[in-house]
Amino acid sequence: MIKYGISDYDLYLCQTKLLKSFTFQACSKLQDISNQDYILKLKDISYNANINIKYSYELLNIINSYNDFNITLHSNIPLFITITLDGCYRRMVKGDYSEFNETRLKKEFPKHLRHKYYLELPLTIKECYEILNYQHKKMRDRYLNKYKDVKHDFIKVPEPHKNGIPHIHALWFIPNDKSLIKYLKKIFKECCPAPQNHSQKGLTIDQKRNKETQGFQLSVSNSTGYIVKYIFKTFRNIHKNDFKINKLNAWYIHHKIRRLTRSHIKTYNNYNFSLGVYRKLRGFLYSLGYKNISLVLWEFFNDENCFIKYNLNPKKGEIFINLGLRFVDIYYTKKETIIIKYLNNEKTIIKEKQVIKNKTYVLSYDKDTLNYTYKLYYEDFISA
């Protein structure tokens, strides 16, 4: 049976692939050459979404930080956007472009995919997702071109229809300005032309009165909870111990589509706040005893004395973070972490080992143990 465009054999391949990843991480370890007693299990430090629950907790923290930063601190409002493709795309994945035309091609397709129309080549599911991204980006570019000074943060989540064709859910944070919202409605209609995006079917009377559509909604209560629902239903239930995935989970693995894309929150000085920097800063703040990371991040985002300089090149991997209000400088390099604290005109320097990136840590595993563990989990992992 085919569901989400995934056959039973596709599911089998995805489950096997995930099992191999899980088995490798479960049986591998990082050992410090200088300290033989210090061992790290690869599974415990992994951020694989289908294996380690750490990723889920991190994701919740990030989304909460976006919500607190935009809604609580800057009084922005949430805009929930859903972008779907026209029904003719179901036939275009089979190479049938009879319902399509050249005018629509220039509006809806990125340039590198337009040859598919002329040669009547079938679209892939991944290419359908690229078309959705193109429409979403075109809308964002027009918005930011007109409102150059606006801080624009978004969280974007793809999801398949039952036939496997993707659509996008996006949570935007925007200023509560009538003329701005009116302009966004205009460009949404132009950049995302599929009729389903602009239908009012199933909406409440208040939503219809507010001229909202299925694709453009401003009245969604608990917006972060709404987007979280779409994210977490695509992951394997990590609390269960059967390691099975379903065809919805397999859709992302099979087509190599990211479950979540987010903008980089910008600090007061317009430094991008990337995931790598977030993890470094979060770990440091936890070590200082801060449980509510969002409260400290607010200060960081809005303090003109705070800034980030980083180079995530694998050869260098250097990050410098200055926390003005906390009187702390943090230097991360491949060899060590240096924390400089300033208190009462005195400077305290703390050096720590960089656990994962330090070359004194060696990855090792036993092939016999690896094969035995794989066979042990195989029957429970692979669906009948």
Coordinates of C-alpha atoms in Angstrom, one line a residue:
M1 CA 0.0 0.0 0.0
I2 CA 1.3 3.4 -1.0
K3 CA 0.7 6.3 1.5
Y4 CA 2.4 9.7 1.3
G5 CA 3.9 8.4 -1.9
I6 CA 5.9 5.9 0.1
S7 CA 5.7 2.2 -0.8
D8 CA 6.2 -0.6 1.7
Y9 CA 9.7 -1.2 0.2
D10 CA 10.6 2.5 0.6
L11 CA 9.5 2.2 4.2
Y12 CA 11.7 -0.9 4.7
L13 CA 14.7 0.9 3.2
C14 CA 14.2 3.9 5.5
Q15 CA 13.8 1.8 8.6
T16 CA 16.9 -0.2 7.8
K17 CA 18.8 3.1 7.2
L18 CA 17.7 4.5 10.6
L19 CA 18.5 1.2 12.4
K20 CA 22.0 1.3 11.0
S21 CA 22.4 4.8 12.3
F22 CA 21.0 3.9 15.7
T23 CA 23.2 0.7 16.0
F24 CA 26.4 2.6 15.0
Q25 CA 25.7 5.4 17.6
A26 CA 24.7 2.9 20.3
C27 CA 27.9 0.8 19.8
S28 CA 30.4 3.7 19.3
K29 CA 32.3 5.6 21.9
L30 CA 34.6 8.6 22.1
Q31 CA 37.6 8.0 24.4
D32 CA 40.1 10.5 25.7
I33 CA 43.7 9.2 25.0
S34 CA 45.0 11.2 27.9
N35 CA 42.4 9.8 30.3
Q36 CA 41.3 6.2 29.5
D37 CA 38.6 6.3 32.1
Y38 CA 36.8 9.2 30.4
I39 CA 34.4 7.7 27.7
L40 CA 31.5 9.3 25.9
K41 CA 28.8 7.2 24.1
L42 CA 28.1 8.6 20.7
K43 CA 24.4 8.0 21.1
D44 CA 24.3 10.3 24.2
I45 CA 25.8 13.3 22.5
S46 CA 24.0 12.9 19.1
Y47 CA 21.4 15.3 18.0
N48 CA 19.7 12.9 15.6
A49 CA 16.0 13.7 15.7
N50 CA 14.8 10.1 15.4
I51 CA 17.3 8.7 18.0
N52 CA 18.0 11.2 20.8
I53 CA 15.3 13.2 22.6
K54 CA 17.9 16.0 23.2
Y55 CA 17.0 17.4 19.8
S56 CA 13.3 17.6 20.7
Y57 CA 14.1 19.5 23.9
E58 CA 16.4 21.8 22.0
L59 CA 13.8 22.5 19.4
L60 CA 11.2 23.5 22.0
N61 CA 13.7 25.8 23.6
I62 CA 14.5 27.5 20.3
I63 CA 10.8 27.9 19.4
N64 CA 10.0 29.3 22.8
S65 CA 12.9 31.8 22.4
Y66 CA 11.5 32.9 19.1
N67 CA 8.1 33.4 20.6
D68 CA 9.4 35.3 23.7
F69 CA 11.7 37.4 21.7
N70 CA 9.1 38.5 19.1
I71 CA 5.8 38.5 20.9
T72 CA 6.7 39.4 24.5
L73 CA 9.7 41.7 23.9
H74 CA 8.9 43.3 20.5
S75 CA 5.1 43.1 20.6
N76 CA 5.0 41.4 17.2
I77 CA 2.0 39.3 16.2
P78 CA 2.1 35.7 14.8
L79 CA 1.1 35.1 11.1
F80 CA 0.4 31.5 10.2
I81 CA 1.0 30.8 6.5
T82 CA 0.2 27.6 4.6
I83 CA 1.4 27.3 1.0
T84 CA 0.1 24.5 -1.1
L85 CA 0.5 23.7 -4.8
D86 CA -2.2 23.6 -7.4
G87 CA -3.9 20.2 -8.1
C88 CA -2.2 20.0 -11.5
Y89 CA 1.1 19.2 -9.8
R90 CA -0.2 15.7 -9.0
R91 CA -0.1 15.1 -12.8
M92 CA 3.2 17.0 -13.3
V93 CA 5.0 14.5 -11.1
K94 CA 4.1 12.1 -13.9
G95 CA 5.2 14.4 -16.7
D96 CA 1.8 15.7 -17.6
Y97 CA 2.0 19.5 -18.1
S98 CA -1.2 19.8 -20.1
E99 CA -2.9 22.1 -17.5
F100 CA 0.2 24.3 -17.1
N101 CA 1.4 27.2 -19.2
E102 CA 4.5 29.3 -19.7
T103 CA 3.0 32.3 -17.9
R104 CA 2.6 30.3 -14.7
L105 CA 6.0 28.8 -15.2
K106 CA 7.8 32.1 -14.7
K107 CA 5.7 33.0 -11.7
E108 CA 5.9 29.6 -9.8
F109 CA 9.1 27.9 -10.9
P110 CA 12.7 28.7 -9.9
K111 CA 14.9 29.1 -13.0
H112 CA 16.8 25.9 -12.6
L113 CA 13.6 23.8 -12.9
R114 CA 12.0 25.4 -15.8
H115 CA 13.6 23.1 -18.3
K116 CA 11.3 20.3 -16.9
Y117 CA 8.3 22.0 -18.4
Y118 CA 9.9 22.4 -21.9
L119 CA 11.2 18.8 -22.0
E120 CA 8.0 17.4 -20.2
L121 CA 10.1 15.7 -17.6
P122 CA 8.3 14.5 -14.4
L123 CA 8.9 16.6 -11.3
T124 CA 10.2 14.8 -8.2
I125 CA 8.8 15.3 -4.7
K126 CA 12.0 17.1 -3.7
E127 CA 11.6 19.5 -6.7
C128 CA 8.0 20.2 -5.7
Y129 CA 9.3 21.2 -2.3
E130 CA 11.9 23.5 -4.0
I131 CA 9.0 25.2 -5.9
L132 CA 7.2 25.8 -2.6
N133 CA 10.5 27.3 -1.1
Y134 CA 10.8 29.5 -4.2
Q135 CA 7.3 30.9 -3.6
H136 CA 7.9 31.4 0.1
K137 CA 11.3 33.1 -0.6
K138 CA 9.8 35.4 -3.3
M139 CA 7.2 36.6 -0.8
R140 CA 9.8 37.2 1.9
D141 CA 12.1 39.1 -0.5
R142 CA 9.3 41.4 -1.6
Y143 CA 8.3 42.0 2.0
L144 CA 11.8 42.8 3.2
N145 CA 12.5 44.9 0.1
K146 CA 9.6 47.2 1.0
Y147 CA 10.0 47.1 4.8
K148 CA 13.8 47.2 5.0
D149 CA 14.1 48.0 8.7
V150 CA 11.7 45.3 10.0
K151 CA 13.1 42.4 12.0
H152 CA 11.8 39.3 10.3
D153 CA 11.8 35.9 12.0
F154 CA 10.1 32.7 10.7
I155 CA 9.8 29.0 11.3
K156 CA 9.0 26.8 8.3
V157 CA 7.8 23.2 8.3
P158 CA 7.1 21.0 5.3
E159 CA 4.4 18.3 5.3
P160 CA 3.2 15.8 2.7
H161 CA -0.4 15.4 1.5
K162 CA -1.6 11.8 1.4
N163 CA -0.4 11.6 -2.2
G164 CA 3.1 12.7 -1.3
I165 CA 3.0 16.2 -2.7
P166 CA 4.3 18.6 -0.1
H167 CA 2.9 21.8 1.3
I168 CA 4.5 24.3 3.8
H169 CA 3.4 25.6 7.1
A170 CA 5.2 28.8 8.1
L171 CA 5.0 30.9 11.3
W172 CA 6.0 34.5 10.7
F173 CA 6.4 37.2 13.4
I174 CA 5.3 40.6 12.0
P175 CA 4.6 44.1 13.4
N176 CA 0.9 44.8 14.1
D177 CA 0.5 47.3 11.4
K178 CA -2.6 47.4 9.2
S179 CA -0.9 48.7 6.0
L180 CA 1.9 46.1 6.4
I181 CA -0.6 43.3 6.8
K182 CA -2.6 44.5 3.8
Y183 CA 0.6 44.4 1.8
L184 CA 1.4 40.9 3.0
K185 CA -2.0 39.7 1.9
K186 CA -1.5 41.2 -1.5
I187 CA 2.0 39.6 -2.1
F188 CA 0.8 36.3 -0.7
K189 CA -1.9 36.1 -3.3
E190 CA 0.6 37.0 -6.1
C191 CA 3.5 34.7 -5.0
C192 CA 1.4 31.7 -3.8
P193 CA -1.4 31.5 -6.4
A194 CA -2.8 28.0 -5.7
P195 CA -6.6 28.4 -5.2
Q196 CA -6.5 26.4 -1.9
N197 CA -4.3 29.1 -0.3
H198 CA -7.0 31.7 -0.8
S199 CA -10.1 29.6 0.1
Q200 CA -12.2 30.5 3.1
K201 CA -13.7 27.1 3.4
G202 CA -13.8 25.8 7.0
L203 CA -12.9 29.2 8.6
T204 CA -14.9 30.8 11.4
I205 CA -17.2 33.8 10.8
D206 CA -14.7 36.1 12.6
Q207 CA -11.8 34.9 10.3
K208 CA -13.9 35.4 7.2
R209 CA -14.8 38.9 8.4
N210 CA -11.1 39.6 8.9
K211 CA -10.5 38.5 5.3
E212 CA -8.3 35.6 6.4
T213 CA -7.9 32.5 4.2
Q214 CA -6.8 28.9 4.7
G215 CA -3.3 30.0 3.8
F216 CA -3.2 33.3 5.6
Q217 CA -4.3 33.4 9.3
L218 CA -3.7 36.0 12.0
S219 CA -6.1 34.7 14.6
V220 CA -4.4 31.4 15.5
S221 CA -4.3 31.0 19.3
N222 CA -1.1 29.6 20.8
S223 CA 0.8 29.9 17.5
T224 CA 4.0 28.2 18.7
G225 CA 1.9 25.2 20.0
Y226 CA 0.3 25.1 16.5
I227 CA 3.7 24.9 14.7
V228 CA 5.1 22.5 17.2
K229 CA 2.2 20.1 16.5
Y230 CA 3.2 19.9 12.8
I231 CA 6.9 19.4 13.7
F232 CA 6.7 16.7 16.2
K233 CA 4.2 14.5 14.5
T234 CA 6.8 13.9 11.8
F235 CA 9.3 12.3 14.2
R236 CA 9.4 8.8 15.5
N237 CA 7.8 8.6 19.0
I238 CA 11.1 8.6 20.8
H239 CA 9.5 7.7 24.2
K240 CA 8.6 4.3 22.8
N241 CA 11.3 1.7 22.6
D242 CA 10.2 -0.2 19.5
F243 CA 12.2 1.9 17.0
K244 CA 9.5 1.7 14.3
I245 CA 8.8 4.5 12.0
N246 CA 5.7 5.1 9.8
K247 CA 5.4 6.3 6.2
L248 CA 5.0 9.9 7.3
N249 CA 8.4 9.7 9.1
A250 CA 9.9 7.9 6.1
W251 CA 8.8 10.6 3.7
Y252 CA 11.3 13.0 5.1
I253 CA 14.1 10.4 5.2
H254 CA 13.4 9.0 1.7
H255 CA 13.3 12.4 0.0
K256 CA 16.0 14.0 2.2
I257 CA 13.7 16.9 3.2
R258 CA 14.5 18.9 6.3
R259 CA 11.7 18.9 8.8
L260 CA 12.3 22.5 10.0
T261 CA 13.9 25.6 8.6
R262 CA 14.2 28.8 10.7
S263 CA 15.5 32.3 10.3
H264 CA 18.5 33.4 12.3
I265 CA 17.4 35.7 15.1
K266 CA 19.5 38.9 14.8
T267 CA 21.1 40.6 17.8
Y268 CA 21.0 44.4 18.4
N269 CA 24.1 44.7 16.2
N270 CA 22.6 42.5 13.4
Y271 CA 24.7 39.5 14.2
N272 CA 23.1 36.2 13.0
F273 CA 22.3 33.9 15.9
S274 CA 23.0 30.5 14.3
L275 CA 22.3 27.1 15.8
G276 CA 26.0 26.5 16.5
V277 CA 26.3 29.7 18.5
Y278 CA 23.0 29.0 20.3
R279 CA 24.2 25.6 21.5
K280 CA 27.5 27.1 22.8
L281 CA 25.7 29.9 24.6
R282 CA 23.0 27.7 26.0
G283 CA 25.5 25.3 27.4
F284 CA 27.4 28.1 29.0
L285 CA 24.3 29.7 30.5
Y286 CA 23.2 26.3 31.9
S287 CA 26.6 25.9 33.6
L288 CA 26.0 29.2 35.3
G289 CA 22.7 28.0 36.7
Y290 CA 20.3 29.9 34.4
K291 CA 17.2 27.8 33.8
N292 CA 15.2 30.3 31.8
I293 CA 17.6 30.8 28.8
S294 CA 15.1 33.1 27.1
L295 CA 15.4 35.8 29.8
V296 CA 19.2 36.0 29.3
L297 CA 18.9 35.9 25.5
W298 CA 16.6 38.9 25.5
E299 CA 19.4 40.9 27.1
F300 CA 21.8 39.6 24.5
F301 CA 19.6 40.3 21.5
N302 CA 19.0 43.9 22.6
D303 CA 22.3 45.0 24.2
E304 CA 24.5 47.1 21.9
N305 CA 27.6 46.0 23.9
C306 CA 26.9 42.3 23.0
F307 CA 28.2 40.8 19.8
I308 CA 29.3 37.6 18.1
K309 CA 32.2 36.8 15.9
Y310 CA 32.5 33.3 14.6
N311 CA 34.0 31.1 11.9
L312 CA 32.4 27.7 11.7
N313 CA 34.9 26.4 9.1
P314 CA 35.8 22.8 10.1
K315 CA 39.5 23.7 10.1
K316 CA 39.1 26.6 12.5
G317 CA 35.8 26.3 14.2
E318 CA 36.3 29.4 16.2
I319 CA 33.5 31.4 18.0
F320 CA 33.8 34.6 20.0
I321 CA 30.8 35.7 22.1
N322 CA 30.8 38.9 24.2
L323 CA 28.1 39.1 26.8
G324 CA 28.1 42.8 27.8
L325 CA 25.5 42.7 30.6
R326 CA 27.0 39.5 32.1
F327 CA 30.6 40.8 32.0
V328 CA 31.7 37.7 30.2
D329 CA 33.8 36.9 27.1
I330 CA 33.7 33.4 25.7
Y331 CA 36.3 32.0 23.2
Y332 CA 35.6 28.6 21.6
T333 CA 38.3 27.0 19.6
K334 CA 39.1 23.4 18.5
K335 CA 41.6 22.9 21.3
E336 CA 39.9 24.7 24.3
T337 CA 37.2 26.9 25.6
I338 CA 38.4 30.1 27.3
I339 CA 35.9 32.0 29.5
I340 CA 36.9 35.5 30.7
K341 CA 34.9 37.0 33.6
Y342 CA 35.1 40.6 34.6
L343 CA 34.2 41.5 38.2
N344 CA 35.2 44.5 40.3
N345 CA 37.9 45.4 37.7
E346 CA 39.4 42.0 38.0
K347 CA 39.7 39.5 35.1
T348 CA 39.3 35.8 35.8
I349 CA 40.3 33.3 33.0
I350 CA 38.9 29.8 33.0
K351 CA 40.1 27.2 30.5
E352 CA 38.1 24.1 29.6
K353 CA 38.6 21.2 27.2
Q354 CA 36.5 21.1 24.1
V355 CA 35.1 17.6 24.3
I356 CA 34.0 16.7 20.8
K357 CA 36.4 18.7 18.6
N358 CA 39.6 18.0 20.5
K359 CA 41.8 15.6 18.5
T360 CA 42.7 13.7 21.7
Y361 CA 39.3 12.0 21.5
V362 CA 39.2 8.9 19.3
L363 CA 36.1 7.3 17.9
S364 CA 36.0 3.5 18.3
Y365 CA 33.6 0.6 18.0
D366 CA 33.7 -3.2 17.8
K367 CA 32.3 -4.7 14.5
D368 CA 31.1 -7.9 16.1
T369 CA 29.2 -5.9 18.7
L370 CA 27.8 -3.7 16.0
N371 CA 26.5 -6.7 13.9
Y372 CA 25.1 -8.5 17.0
T373 CA 23.2 -5.3 18.1
Y374 CA 21.8 -4.8 14.6
K375 CA 20.4 -8.4 14.5
L376 CA 19.1 -8.0 18.0
Y377 CA 16.9 -5.0 17.1
Y378 CA 16.1 -6.0 13.5
E379 CA 12.9 -8.0 14.1
D380 CA 11.4 -5.3 16.3
F381 CA 12.6 -2.4 14.1
I382 CA 11.3 -3.6 10.7
S383 CA 7.6 -3.4 10.2
A384 CA 5.8 -6.5 9.1

